[in-house]
PDB file of C-alpha atoms and ligand atoms in Angstrom:
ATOM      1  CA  UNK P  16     187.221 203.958 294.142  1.00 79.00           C
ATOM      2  CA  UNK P  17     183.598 204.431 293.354  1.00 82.00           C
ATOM      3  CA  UNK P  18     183.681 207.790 290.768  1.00 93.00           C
ATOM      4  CA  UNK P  19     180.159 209.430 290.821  1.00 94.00           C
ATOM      5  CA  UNK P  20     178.392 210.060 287.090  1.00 96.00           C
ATOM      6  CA  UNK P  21     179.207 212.680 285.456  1.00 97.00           C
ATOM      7  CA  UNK P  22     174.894 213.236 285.352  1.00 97.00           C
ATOM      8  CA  UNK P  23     175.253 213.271 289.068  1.00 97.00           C
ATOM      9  CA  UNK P  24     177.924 215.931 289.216  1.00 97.00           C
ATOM     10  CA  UNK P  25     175.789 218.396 287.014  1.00 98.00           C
ATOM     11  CA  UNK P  26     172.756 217.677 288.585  1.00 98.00           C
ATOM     12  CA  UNK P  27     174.110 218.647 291.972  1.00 98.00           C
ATOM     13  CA  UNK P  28     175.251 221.538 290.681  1.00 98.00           C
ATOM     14  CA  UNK P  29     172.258 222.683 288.966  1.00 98.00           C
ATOM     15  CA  UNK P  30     170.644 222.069 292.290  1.00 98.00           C
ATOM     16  CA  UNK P  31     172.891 224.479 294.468  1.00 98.00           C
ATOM     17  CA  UNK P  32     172.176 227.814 294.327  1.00 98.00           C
ATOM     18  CA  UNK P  33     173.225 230.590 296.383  1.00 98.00           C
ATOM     19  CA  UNK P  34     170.481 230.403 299.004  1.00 98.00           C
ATOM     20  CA  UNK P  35     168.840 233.375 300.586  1.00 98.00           C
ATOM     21  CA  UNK P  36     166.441 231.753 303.246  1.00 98.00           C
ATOM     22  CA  UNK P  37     168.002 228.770 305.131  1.00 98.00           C
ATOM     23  CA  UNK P  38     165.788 226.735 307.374  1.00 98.00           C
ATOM     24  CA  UNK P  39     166.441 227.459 310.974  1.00 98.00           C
ATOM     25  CA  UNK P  40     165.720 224.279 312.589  1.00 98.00           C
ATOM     26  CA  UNK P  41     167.406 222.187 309.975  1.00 98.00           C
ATOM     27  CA  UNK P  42     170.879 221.250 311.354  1.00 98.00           C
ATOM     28  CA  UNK P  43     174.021 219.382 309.142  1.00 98.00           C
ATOM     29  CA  UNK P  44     173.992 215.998 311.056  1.00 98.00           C
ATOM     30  CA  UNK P  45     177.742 215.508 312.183  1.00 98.00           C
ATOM     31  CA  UNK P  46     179.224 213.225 310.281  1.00 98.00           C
ATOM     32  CA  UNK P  47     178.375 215.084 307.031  1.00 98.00           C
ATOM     33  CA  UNK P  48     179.486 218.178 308.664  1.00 98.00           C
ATOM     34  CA  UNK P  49     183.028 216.533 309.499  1.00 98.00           C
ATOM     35  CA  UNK P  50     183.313 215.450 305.825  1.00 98.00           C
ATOM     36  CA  UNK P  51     182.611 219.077 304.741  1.00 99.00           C
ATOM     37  CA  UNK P  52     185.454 220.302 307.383  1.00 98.00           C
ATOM     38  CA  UNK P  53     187.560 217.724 305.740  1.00 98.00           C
ATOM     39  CA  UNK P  54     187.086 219.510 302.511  1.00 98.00           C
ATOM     40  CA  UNK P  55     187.918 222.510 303.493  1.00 98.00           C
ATOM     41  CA  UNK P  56     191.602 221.075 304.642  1.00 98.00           C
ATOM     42  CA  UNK P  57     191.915 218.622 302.297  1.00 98.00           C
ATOM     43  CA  UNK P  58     191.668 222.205 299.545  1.00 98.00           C
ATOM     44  CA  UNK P  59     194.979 222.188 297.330  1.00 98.00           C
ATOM     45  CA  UNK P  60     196.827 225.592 297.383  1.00 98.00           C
ATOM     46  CA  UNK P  61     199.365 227.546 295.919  1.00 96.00           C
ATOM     47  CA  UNK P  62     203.045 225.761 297.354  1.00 96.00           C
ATOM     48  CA  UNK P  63     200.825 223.799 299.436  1.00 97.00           C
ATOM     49  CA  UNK P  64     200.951 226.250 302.082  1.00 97.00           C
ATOM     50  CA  UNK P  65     197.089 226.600 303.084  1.00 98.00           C
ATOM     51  CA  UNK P  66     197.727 230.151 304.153  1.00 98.00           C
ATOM     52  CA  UNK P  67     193.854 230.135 305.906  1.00 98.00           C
ATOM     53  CA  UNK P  68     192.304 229.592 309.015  1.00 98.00           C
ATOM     54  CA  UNK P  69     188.837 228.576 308.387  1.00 98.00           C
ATOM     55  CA  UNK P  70     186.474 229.440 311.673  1.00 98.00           C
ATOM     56  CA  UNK P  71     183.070 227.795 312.222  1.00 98.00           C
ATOM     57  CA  UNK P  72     180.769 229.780 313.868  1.00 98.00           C
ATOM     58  CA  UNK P  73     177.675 228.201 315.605  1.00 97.00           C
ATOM     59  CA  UNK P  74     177.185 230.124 318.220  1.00 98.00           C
ATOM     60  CA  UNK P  75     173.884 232.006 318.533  1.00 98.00           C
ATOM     61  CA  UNK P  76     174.928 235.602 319.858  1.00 98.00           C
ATOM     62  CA  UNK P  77     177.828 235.587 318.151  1.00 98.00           C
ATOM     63  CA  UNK P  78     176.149 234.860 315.029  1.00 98.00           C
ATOM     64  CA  UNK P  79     173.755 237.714 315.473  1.00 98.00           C
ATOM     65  CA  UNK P  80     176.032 239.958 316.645  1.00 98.00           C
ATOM     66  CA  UNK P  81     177.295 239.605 313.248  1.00 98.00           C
ATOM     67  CA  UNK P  82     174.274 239.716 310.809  1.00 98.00           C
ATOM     68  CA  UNK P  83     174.102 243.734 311.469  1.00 98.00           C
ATOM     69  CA  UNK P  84     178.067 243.789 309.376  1.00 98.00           C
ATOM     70  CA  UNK P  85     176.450 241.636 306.679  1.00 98.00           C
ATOM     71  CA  UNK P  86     174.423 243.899 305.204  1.00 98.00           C
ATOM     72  CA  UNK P  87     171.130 242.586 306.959  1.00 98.00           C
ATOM     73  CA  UNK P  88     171.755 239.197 305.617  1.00 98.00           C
ATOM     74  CA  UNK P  89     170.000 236.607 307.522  1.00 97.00           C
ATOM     75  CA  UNK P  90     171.780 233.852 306.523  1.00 98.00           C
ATOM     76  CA  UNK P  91     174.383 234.341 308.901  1.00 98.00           C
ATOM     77  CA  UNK P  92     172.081 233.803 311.421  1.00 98.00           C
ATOM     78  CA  UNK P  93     169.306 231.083 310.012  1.00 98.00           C
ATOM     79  CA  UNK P  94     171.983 228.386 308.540  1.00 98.00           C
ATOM     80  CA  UNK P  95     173.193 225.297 310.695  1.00 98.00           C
ATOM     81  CA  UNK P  96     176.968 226.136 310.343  1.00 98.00           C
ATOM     82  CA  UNK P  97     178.848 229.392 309.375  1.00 98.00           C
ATOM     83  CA  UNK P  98     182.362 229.089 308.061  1.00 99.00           C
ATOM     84  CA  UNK P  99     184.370 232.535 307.862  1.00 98.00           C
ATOM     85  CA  UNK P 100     187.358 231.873 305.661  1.00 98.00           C
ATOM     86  CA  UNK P 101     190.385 233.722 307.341  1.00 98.00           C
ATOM     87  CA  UNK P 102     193.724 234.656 306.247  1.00 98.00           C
ATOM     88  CA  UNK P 103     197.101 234.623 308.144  1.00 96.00           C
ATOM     89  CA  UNK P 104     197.684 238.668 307.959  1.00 94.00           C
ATOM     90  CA  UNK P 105     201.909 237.627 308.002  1.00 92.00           C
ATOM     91  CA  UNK P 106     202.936 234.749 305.361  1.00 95.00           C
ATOM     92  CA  UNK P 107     206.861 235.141 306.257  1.00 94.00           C
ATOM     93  CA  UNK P 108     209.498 232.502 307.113  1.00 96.00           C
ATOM     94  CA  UNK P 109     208.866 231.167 309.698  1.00 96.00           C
ATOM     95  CA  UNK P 110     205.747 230.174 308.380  1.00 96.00           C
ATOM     96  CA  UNK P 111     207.213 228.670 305.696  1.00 97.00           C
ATOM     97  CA  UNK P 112     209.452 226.943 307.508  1.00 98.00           C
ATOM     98  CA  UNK P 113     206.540 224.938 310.068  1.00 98.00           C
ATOM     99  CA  UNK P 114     204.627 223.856 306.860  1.00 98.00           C
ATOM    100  CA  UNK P 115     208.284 222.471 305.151  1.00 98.00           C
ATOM    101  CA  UNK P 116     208.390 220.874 308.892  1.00 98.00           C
ATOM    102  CA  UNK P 117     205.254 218.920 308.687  1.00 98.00           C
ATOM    103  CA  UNK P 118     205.859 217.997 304.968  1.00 98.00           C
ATOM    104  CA  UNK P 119     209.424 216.163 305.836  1.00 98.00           C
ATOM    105  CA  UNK P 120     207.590 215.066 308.825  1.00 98.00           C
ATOM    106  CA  UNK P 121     204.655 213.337 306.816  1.00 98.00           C
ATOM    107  CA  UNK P 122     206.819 211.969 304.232  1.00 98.00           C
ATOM    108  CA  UNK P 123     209.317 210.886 306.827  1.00 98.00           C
ATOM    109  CA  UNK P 124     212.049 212.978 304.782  1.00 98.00           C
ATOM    110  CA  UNK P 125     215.144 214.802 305.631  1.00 98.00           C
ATOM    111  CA  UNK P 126     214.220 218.617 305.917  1.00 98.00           C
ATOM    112  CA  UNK P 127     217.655 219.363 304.229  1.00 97.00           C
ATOM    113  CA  UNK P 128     215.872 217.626 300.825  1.00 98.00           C
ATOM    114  CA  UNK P 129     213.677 220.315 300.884  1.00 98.00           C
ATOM    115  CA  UNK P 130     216.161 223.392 301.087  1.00 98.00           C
ATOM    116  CA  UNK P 131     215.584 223.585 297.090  1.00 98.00           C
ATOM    117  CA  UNK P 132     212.289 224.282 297.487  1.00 97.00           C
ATOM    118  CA  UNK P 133     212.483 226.244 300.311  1.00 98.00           C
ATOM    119  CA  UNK P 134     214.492 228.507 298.599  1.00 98.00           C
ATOM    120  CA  UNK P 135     211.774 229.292 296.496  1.00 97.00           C
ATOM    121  CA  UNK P 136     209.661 229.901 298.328  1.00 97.00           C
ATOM    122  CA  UNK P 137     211.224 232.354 300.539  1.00 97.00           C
ATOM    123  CA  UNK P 138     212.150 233.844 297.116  1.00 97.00           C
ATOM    124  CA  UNK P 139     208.428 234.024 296.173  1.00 95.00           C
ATOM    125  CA  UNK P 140     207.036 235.449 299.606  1.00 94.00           C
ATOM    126  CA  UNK P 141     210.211 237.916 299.978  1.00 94.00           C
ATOM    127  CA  UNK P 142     209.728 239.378 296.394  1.00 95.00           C
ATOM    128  CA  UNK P 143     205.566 240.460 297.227  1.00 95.00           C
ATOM    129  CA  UNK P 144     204.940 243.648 299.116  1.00 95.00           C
ATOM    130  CA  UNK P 145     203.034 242.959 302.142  1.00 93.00           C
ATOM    131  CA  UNK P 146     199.800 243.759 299.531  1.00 95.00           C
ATOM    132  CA  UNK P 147     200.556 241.662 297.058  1.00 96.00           C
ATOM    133  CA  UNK P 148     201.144 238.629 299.561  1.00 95.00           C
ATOM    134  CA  UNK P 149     197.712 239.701 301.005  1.00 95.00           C
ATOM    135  CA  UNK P 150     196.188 239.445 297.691  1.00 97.00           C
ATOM    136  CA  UNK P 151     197.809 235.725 297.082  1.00 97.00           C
ATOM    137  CA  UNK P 152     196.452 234.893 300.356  1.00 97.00           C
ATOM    138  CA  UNK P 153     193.089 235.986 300.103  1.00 98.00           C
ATOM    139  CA  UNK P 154     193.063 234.081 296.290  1.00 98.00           C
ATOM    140  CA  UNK P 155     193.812 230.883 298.557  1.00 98.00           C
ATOM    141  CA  UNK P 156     190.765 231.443 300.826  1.00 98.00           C
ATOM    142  CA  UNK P 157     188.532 231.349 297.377  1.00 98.00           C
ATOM    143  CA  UNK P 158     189.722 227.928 296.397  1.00 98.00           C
ATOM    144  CA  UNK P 159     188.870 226.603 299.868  1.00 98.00           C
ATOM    145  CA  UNK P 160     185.081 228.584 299.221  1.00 99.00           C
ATOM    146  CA  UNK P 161     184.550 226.937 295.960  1.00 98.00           C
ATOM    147  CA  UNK P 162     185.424 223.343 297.036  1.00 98.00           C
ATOM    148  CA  UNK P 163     183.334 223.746 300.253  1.00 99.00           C
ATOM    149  CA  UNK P 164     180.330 224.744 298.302  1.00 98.00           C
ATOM    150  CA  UNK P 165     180.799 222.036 295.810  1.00 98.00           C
ATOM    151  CA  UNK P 166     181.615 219.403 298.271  1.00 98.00           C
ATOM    152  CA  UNK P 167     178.361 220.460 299.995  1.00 98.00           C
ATOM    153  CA  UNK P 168     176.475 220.580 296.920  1.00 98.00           C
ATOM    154  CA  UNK P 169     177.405 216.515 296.479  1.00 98.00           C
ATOM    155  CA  UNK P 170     176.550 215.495 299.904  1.00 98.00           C
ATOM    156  CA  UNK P 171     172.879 217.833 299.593  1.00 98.00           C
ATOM    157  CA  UNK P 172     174.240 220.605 301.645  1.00 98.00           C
ATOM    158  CA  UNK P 173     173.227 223.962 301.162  1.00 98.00           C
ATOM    159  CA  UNK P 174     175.529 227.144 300.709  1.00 99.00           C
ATOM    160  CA  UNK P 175     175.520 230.740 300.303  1.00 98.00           C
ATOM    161  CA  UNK P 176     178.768 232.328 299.493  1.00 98.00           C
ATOM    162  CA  UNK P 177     179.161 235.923 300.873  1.00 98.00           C
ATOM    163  CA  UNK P 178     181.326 238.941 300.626  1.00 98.00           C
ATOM    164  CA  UNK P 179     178.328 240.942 301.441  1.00 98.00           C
ATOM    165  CA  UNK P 180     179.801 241.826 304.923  1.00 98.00           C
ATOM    166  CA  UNK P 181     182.700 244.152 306.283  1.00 98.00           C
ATOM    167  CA  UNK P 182     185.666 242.155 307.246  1.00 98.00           C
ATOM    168  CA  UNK P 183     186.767 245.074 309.106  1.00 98.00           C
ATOM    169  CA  UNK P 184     183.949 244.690 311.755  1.00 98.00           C
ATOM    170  CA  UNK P 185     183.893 240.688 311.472  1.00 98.00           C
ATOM    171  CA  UNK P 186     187.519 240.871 312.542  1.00 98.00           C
ATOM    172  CA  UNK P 187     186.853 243.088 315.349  1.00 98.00           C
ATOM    173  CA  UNK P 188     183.502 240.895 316.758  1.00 98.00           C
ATOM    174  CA  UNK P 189     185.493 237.863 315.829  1.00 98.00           C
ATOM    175  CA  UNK P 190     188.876 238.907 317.712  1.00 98.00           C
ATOM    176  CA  UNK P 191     190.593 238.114 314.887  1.00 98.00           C
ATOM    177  CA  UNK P 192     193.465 240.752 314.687  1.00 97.00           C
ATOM    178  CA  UNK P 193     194.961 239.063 318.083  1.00 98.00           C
ATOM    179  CA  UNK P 194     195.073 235.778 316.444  1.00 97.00           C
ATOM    180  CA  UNK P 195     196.908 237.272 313.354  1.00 96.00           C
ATOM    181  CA  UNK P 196     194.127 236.563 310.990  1.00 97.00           C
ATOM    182  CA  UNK P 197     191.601 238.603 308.804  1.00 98.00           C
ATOM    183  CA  UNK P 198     188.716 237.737 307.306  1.00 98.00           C
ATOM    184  CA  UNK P 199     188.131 237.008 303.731  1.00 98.00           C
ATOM    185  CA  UNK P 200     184.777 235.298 302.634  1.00 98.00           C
ATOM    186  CA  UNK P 201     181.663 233.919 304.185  1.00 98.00           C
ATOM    187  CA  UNK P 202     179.364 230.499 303.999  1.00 98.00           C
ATOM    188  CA  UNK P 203     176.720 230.026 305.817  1.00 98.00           C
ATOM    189  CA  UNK P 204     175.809 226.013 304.937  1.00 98.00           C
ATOM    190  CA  UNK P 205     172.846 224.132 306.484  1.00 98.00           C
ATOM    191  CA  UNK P 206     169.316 223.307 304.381  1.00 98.00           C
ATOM    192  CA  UNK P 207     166.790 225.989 302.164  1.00 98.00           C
ATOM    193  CA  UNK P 208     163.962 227.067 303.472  1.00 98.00           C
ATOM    194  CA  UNK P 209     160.777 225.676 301.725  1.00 97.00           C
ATOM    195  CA  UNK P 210     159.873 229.431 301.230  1.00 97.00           C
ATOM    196  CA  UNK P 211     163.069 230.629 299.600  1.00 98.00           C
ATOM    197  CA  UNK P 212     161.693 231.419 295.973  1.00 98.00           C
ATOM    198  CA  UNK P 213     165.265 231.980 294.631  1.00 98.00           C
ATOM    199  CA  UNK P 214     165.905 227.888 294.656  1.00 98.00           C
ATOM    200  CA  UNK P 215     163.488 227.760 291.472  1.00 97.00           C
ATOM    201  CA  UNK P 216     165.279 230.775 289.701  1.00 98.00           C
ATOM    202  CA  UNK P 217     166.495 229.974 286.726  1.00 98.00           C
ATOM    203  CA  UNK P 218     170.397 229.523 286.518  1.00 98.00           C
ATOM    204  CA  UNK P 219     172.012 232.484 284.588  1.00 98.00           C
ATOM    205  CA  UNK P 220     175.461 231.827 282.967  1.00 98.00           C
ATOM    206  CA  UNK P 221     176.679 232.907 279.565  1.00 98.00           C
ATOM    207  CA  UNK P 222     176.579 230.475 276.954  1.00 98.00           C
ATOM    208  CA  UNK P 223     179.308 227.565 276.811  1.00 97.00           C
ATOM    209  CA  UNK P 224     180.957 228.817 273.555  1.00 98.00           C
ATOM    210  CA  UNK P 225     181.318 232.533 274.618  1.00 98.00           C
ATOM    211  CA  UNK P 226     183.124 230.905 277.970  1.00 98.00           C
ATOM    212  CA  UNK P 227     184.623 228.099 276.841  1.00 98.00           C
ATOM    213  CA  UNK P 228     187.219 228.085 274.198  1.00 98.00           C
ATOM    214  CA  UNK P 229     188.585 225.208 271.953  1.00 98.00           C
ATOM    215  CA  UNK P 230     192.135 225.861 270.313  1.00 97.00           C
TER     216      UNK P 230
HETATM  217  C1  FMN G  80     182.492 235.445 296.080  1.00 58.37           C
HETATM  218  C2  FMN G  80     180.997 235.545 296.099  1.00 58.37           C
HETATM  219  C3  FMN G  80     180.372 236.446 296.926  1.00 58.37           C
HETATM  220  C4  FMN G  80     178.980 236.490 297.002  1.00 58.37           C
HETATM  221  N1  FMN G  80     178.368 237.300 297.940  1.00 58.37           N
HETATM  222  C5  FMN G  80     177.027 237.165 298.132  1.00 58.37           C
HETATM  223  C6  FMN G  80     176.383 237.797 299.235  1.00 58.37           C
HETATM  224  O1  FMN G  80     176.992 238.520 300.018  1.00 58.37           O
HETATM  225  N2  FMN G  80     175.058 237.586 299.395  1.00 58.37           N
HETATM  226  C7  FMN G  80     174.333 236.782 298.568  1.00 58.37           C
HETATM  227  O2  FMN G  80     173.137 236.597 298.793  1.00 58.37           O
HETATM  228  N3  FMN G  80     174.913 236.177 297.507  1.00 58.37           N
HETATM  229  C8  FMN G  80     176.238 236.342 297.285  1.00 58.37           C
HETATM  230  N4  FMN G  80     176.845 235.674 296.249  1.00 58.37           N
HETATM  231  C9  FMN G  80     176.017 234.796 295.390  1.00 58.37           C
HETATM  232  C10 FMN G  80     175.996 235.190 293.913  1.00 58.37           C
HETATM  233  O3  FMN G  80     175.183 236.304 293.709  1.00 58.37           O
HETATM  234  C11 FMN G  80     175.523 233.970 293.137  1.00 58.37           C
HETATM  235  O4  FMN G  80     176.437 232.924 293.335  1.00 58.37           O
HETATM  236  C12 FMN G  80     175.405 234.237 291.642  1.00 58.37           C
HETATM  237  O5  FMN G  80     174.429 235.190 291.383  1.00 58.37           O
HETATM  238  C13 FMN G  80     175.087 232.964 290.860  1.00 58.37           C
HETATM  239  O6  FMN G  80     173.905 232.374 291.329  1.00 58.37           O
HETATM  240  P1  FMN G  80     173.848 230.918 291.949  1.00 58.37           P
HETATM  241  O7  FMN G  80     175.018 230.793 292.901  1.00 58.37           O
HETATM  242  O8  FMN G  80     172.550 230.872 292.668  1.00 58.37           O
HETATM  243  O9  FMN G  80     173.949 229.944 290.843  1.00 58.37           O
HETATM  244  C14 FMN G  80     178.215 235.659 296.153  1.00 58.37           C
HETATM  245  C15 FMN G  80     178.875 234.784 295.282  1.00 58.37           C
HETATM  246  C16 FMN G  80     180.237 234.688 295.271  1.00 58.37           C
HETATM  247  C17 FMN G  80     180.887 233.664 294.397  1.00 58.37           C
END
């Protein structure tokens, strides 16, 4: 495997930026697009279980039916792609149970080798209040959000992530509630606009050694 430099790394991250003006007419070509979805399931989680649903939204109306719930926020509606990171609003057994399937499946195992684990992690979801597990969930949904906007920053992408919008609503336009999902976090990805002044801000982050501790 080729490994990138680390100067490359940094420099793409320097370079992203949490971008307020997208370019309208500038569209992800699709085969970087289909490497970005395969980011987002390729995202590690806790047990492995991906408890998400991650919906891409490129439809027009839709997309503006949304920008009102977003606080104004034009992004929404100016960037090629929207992803709306969803959770599963039940994490119980039987879910559980289809992602233990399509492990033993994959790695052509019994599914009895996995009752140890399974056992755990009934334990784990059985001892959360419906709250808590809501709470683990929506922690899931981040880790997909941070390697999608990293992922995008290495292939040039642009990203804005968002909880600048009511999930409430976004559920309701979005039908969500009948698919057993609710939404978590935004990201509108495509290309800045030219115009957007905020790509030259400088980057504001505390100094290394108040972050970043040595023992
Ligand atoms: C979880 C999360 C939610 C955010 N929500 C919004 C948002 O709704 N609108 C927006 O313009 N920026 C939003 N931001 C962007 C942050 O303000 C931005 O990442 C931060 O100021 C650091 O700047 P940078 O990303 O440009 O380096 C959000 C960032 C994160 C990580």
């Amino acid at each position: 495997m080729t490994n990138i430099s680390h100067a490359t790394l940094i420099e793409q991250l320097k370079w992203r930026y949490a971008t307020k003006a997208f370019d309208p007419n500038a569209k992800i070509p699709a085969e970087i697009w289909t490497a970005l979805e395969d980011a987002l399931v390729l995202t590690p989680s806790s047990f492995g279980l991906q408890p998400w649903k991650f919906l891409v939204i490129t439809n027009p109306e839709l997309r503006a039916k949304l920008v009102p719930h977003a606080w104004g926020q034009a992004q929404i509606a100016d960037a090629s792609h929207l992803v709306v990171l969803c959770a599963p609003t039940k994490i119980d057994v039987p879910f559980i149970d289809a992602y233990l399937q399509d492990m033993a499946t994959k790695r052509g195992i019994p599914l009895s080798a996995l009752d140890q684990l399974r056992g755990m992690m009934v334990g784990f979801v059985e001892g959360m209040t419906d709250a808590q597990i809501a709470s683990w969930a929506a922690k899931q949904s981040y880790i997909a959000l941070g390697n999608f906007m990293t992922s995008a920053a290495l292939l040039g992408v642009d990203t804005c992530p968002m909880e600048g919008f009511l999930p409430d609503q976004f559920d309701e336009i979005l039908d969500l509630p009948a698919q057993g999902l609710h939404s978590i976090v935004c990201c509108p990805a495509g290309y800045r606009s030219a115009e957007d002044k905020y790509a030259s801000f400088a980057k504001v982050r505390w100094a290394k050694e108040q972050v970043i501790e040595h023992r």
